XYZ file of C-alpha atoms in Angstrom:
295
model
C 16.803 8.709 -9.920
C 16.917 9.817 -13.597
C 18.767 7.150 -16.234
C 17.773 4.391 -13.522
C 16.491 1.114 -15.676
C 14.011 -0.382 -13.234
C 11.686 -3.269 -13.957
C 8.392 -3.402 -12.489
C 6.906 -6.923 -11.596
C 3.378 -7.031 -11.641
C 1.490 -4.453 -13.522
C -1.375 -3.707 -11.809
C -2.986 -0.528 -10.122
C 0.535 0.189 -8.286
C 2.854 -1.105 -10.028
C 1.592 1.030 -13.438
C 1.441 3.916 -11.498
C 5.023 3.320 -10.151
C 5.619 3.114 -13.990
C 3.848 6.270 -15.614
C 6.194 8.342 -12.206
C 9.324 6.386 -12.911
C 8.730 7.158 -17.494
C 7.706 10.478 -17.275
C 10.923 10.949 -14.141
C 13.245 10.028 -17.130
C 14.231 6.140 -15.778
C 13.714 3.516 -18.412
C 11.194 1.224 -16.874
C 10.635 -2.683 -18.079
C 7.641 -4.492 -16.838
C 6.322 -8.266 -16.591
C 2.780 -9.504 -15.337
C 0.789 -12.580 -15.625
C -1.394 -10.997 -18.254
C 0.195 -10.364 -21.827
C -2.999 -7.712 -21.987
C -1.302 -5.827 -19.231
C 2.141 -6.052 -20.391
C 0.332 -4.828 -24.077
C -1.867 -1.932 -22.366
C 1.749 -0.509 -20.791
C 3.826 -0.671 -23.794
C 0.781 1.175 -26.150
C 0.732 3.926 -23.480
C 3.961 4.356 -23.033
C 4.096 3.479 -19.354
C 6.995 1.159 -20.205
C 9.795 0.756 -23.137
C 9.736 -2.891 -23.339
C 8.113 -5.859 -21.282
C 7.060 -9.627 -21.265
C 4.339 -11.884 -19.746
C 5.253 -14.267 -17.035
C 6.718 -16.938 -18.237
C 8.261 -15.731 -21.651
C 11.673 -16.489 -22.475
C 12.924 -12.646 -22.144
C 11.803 -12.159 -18.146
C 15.665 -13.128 -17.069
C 17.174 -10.692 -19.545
C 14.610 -8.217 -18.747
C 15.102 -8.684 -14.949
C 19.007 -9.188 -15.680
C 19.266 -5.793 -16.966
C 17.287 -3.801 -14.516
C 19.035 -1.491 -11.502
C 15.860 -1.989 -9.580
C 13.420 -4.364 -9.230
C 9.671 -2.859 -8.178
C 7.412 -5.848 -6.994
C 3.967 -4.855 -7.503
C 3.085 -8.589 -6.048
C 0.093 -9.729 -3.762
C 1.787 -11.274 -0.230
C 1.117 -14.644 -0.864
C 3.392 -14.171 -4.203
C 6.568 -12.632 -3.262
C 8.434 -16.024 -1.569
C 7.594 -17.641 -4.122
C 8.763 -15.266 -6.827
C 12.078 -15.064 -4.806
C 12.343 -18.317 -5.388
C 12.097 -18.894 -9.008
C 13.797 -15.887 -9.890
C 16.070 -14.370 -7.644
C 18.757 -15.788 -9.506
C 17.674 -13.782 -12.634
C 18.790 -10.264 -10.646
C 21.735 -8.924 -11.307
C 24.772 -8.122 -9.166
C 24.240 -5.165 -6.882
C 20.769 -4.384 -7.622
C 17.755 -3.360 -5.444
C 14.387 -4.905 -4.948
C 11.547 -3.193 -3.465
C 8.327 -3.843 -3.485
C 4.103 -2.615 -2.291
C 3.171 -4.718 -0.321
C 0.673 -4.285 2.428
C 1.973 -6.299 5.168
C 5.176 -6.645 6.114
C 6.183 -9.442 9.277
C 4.751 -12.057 6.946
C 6.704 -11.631 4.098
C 10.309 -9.331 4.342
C 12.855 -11.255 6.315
C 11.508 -14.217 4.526
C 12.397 -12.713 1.048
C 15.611 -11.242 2.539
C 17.106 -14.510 3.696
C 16.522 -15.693 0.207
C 18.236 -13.110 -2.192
C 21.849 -13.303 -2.603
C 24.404 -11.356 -0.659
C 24.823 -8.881 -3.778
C 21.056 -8.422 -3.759
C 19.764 -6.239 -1.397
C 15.548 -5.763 -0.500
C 14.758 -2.470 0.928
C 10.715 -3.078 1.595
C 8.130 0.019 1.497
C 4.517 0.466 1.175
C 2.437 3.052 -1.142
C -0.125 4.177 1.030
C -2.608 4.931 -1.809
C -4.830 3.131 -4.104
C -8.353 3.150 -5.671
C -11.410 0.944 -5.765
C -9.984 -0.347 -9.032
C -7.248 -2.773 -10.049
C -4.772 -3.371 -13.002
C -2.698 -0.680 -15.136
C -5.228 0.280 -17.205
C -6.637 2.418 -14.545
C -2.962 3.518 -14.033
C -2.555 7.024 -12.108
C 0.291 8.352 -10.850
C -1.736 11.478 -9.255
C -2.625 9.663 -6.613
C 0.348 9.923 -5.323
C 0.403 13.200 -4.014
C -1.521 13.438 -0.843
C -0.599 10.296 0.364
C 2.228 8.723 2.519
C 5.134 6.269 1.737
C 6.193 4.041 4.317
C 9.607 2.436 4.514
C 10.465 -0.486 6.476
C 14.173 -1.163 6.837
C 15.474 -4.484 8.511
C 18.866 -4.823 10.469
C 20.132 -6.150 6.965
C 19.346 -3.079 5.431
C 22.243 -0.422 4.193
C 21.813 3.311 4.798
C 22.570 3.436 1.238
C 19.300 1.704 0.122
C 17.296 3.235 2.924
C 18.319 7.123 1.465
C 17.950 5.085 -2.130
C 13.821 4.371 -1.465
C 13.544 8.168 0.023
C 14.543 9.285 -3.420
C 11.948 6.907 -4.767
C 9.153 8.345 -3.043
C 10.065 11.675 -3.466
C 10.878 10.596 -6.969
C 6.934 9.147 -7.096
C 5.430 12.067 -5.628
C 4.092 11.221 -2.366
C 3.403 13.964 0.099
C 4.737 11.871 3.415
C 7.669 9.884 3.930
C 8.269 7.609 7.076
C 10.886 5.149 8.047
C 9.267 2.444 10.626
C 10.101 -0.611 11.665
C 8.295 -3.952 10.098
C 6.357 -4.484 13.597
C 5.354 -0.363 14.013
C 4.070 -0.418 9.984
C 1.883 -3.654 10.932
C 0.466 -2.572 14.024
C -0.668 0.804 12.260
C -1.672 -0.516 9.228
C -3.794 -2.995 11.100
C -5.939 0.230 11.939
C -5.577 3.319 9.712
C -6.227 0.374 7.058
C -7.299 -3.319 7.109
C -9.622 -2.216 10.180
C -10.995 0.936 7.834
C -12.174 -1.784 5.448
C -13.193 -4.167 7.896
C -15.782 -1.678 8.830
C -16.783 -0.619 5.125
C -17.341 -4.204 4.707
C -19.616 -4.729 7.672
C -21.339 -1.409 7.191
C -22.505 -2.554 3.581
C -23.433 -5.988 4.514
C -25.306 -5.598 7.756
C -28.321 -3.969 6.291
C -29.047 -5.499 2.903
C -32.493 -3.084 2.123
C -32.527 -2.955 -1.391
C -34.174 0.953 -0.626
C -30.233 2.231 0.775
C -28.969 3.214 -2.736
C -32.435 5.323 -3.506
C -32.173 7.188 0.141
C -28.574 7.343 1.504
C -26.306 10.405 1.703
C -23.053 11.430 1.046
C -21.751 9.735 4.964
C -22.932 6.560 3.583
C -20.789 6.449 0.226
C -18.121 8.120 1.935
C -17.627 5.294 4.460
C -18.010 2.405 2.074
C -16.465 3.558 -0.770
C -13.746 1.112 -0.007
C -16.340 -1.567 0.223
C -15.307 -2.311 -3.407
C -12.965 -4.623 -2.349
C -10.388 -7.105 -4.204
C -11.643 -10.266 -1.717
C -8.742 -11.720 -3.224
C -5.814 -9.083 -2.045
C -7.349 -8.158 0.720
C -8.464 -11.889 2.056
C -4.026 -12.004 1.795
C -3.864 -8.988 3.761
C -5.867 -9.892 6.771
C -5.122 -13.210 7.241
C -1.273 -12.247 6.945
C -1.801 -9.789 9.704
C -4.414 -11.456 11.341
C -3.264 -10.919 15.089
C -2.651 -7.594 14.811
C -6.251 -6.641 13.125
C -8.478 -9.260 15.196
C -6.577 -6.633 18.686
C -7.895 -3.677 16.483
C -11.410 -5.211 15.644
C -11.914 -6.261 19.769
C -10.604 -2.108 20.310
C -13.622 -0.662 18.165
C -16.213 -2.874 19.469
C -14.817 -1.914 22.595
C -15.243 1.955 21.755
C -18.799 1.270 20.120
C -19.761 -0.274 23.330
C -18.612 3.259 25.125
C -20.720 4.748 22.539
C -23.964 2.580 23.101
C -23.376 2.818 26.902
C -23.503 6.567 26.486
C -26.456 6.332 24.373
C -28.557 3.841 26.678
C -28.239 5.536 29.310
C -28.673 9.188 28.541
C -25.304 10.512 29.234
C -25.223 13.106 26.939
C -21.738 14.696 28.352
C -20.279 11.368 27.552
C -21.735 11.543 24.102
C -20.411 15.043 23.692
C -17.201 14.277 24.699
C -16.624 11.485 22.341
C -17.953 13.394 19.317
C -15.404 16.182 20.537
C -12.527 14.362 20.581
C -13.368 12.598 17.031
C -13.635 16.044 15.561
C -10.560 17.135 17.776
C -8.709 14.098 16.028
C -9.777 14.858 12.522
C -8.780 17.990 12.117
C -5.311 17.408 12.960
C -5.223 14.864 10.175
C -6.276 17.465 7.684
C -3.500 20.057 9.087
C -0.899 17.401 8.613
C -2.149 16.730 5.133
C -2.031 19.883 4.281
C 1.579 19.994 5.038
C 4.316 19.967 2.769
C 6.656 17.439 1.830
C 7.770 15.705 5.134
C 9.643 12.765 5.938
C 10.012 11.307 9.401
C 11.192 8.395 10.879
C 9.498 6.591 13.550
């Protein structure tokens, strides 16, 4: 990965943190957003050796010149990005990307690069309640999983090519999935996770809560502080998928209540059992080292 020039496309929480890895890795890395702030904030610190705002006159030579292309783009963007600038990359390089869903956007954006240019999509699962590269970590990397999603276009040369990259990031997990498995389970370990922060803080709005809650409380809606822009994108891209998941929990709440209403405490028990059961095996495969799998 070392001496790679990459260019990340859209500077914000991910994409600097792809940036800081990739610089301090030894790749020279090249960025371009829609604010000339962000672009400004990654040169000063280094997370980047040279970069332009969207729309200046040096994105093709900057994009031209680059191995790989990162983009750090919301869902909604990425066709049309293809679209205007596809033409920019150069022969035999490599787009990736972040993005969140994938059904909605990949063979779309595949069908539209050129033969020479070849998109191997993946999907940092990490982030914070905070957005653009001024907030820039690429610690948050470690404990969390990469996701790969090849398509039947898809070389075993780029496939082994975005393994490097996440060891190259840092992440702790690495799975290859299809585009279907990553937006069925992403529908639930994710978009239905903040479905319910979102519901938990807005179905009791007593202005007391912040005074007398506990540490369950912030720990479940900590991902309440939501981007309603990026994440409005991610439902509705994966809407079927996550309206299945939402019907599944009120399902299991309804186990829970039935339990509850009508005394039936080894029900209860049960339940509470096999959370706990369930929980702990996600901490022992956290505390794992470095594996990749493919699904």
């Amino acid at each position: 990965m070392e001496q790679r020039k990459f260019c990340i496309v859209g500077l914000g929480l991910l994409g600097g943190s792809y940036a800081m890895a990739l610089a301090r890795a030894g790749c020279r890395v090249t960025g371009i957003d829609v604010r000339a702030e962000a672009v400004r904030y990654a040169l000063e610190n280094g997370l980047i050796a040279d970069g332009a705002a969207a729309g200046d006159a040096r994105v093709p030579a900057l994009l031209g010149e680059a191995e790989v292309v990162v983009l750090g783009l919301y869902p909604g963007a990425m066709v049309p990005w293809v679209e205007t600038h596809g033409g920019f990359l150069a022969p035999g390089a490599l787009v990736t990307d972040v993005c969140g869903v994938k059904c909605a956007v990949v063979r779309r954006v595949q069908a539209l690069l050129r033969p020479d240019v070849e998109f191997i999509p993946c999907h940092p699962m990490a982030g914070r309640e905070v957005s653009g590269v001024e907030h820039a970590d690429c610690a948050m990397f470690r404990q969390a999983n990469f996701l790969i999603t090849p398509t039947e276009k898809n070389t075993a040369q780029a496939i082994a090519f975005a393994e490097e990259l996440g060891r190259t990031l840092g992440f702790a997990r690495i799975t290859v999935l299809s585009c279907e498995e990553h937006d069925r389970m992403i529908g639930y370990v994710s978009q239905l996770a903040h479905v319910i922060a979102v519901a938990l803080m807005n179905a009791n709005d007593d202005p007391a809560l912040p005074r007398t809650t506990g540490d369950s409380f912030r720990d479940l809606t900590r991902i309440a502080k939501i981007n309603e822009h990026l994440w409005s994108e991610l439902f509705f891209a994966n809407r079927d998928v996550l309206v299945g998941e939402i019907d599944q929990f009120c399902a299991e709440m309804g186990r829970l209540r039935a339990a509850l209403t009508g005394g039936d405490e080894a029900a209860l028990k049960e339940m509470l059992r096999r959370a706990a059961e369930r929980r702990r095996e996600f901490d022992r495969i956290e505390r794992a080292p470095l594996e990749e799998k493919r699904l």
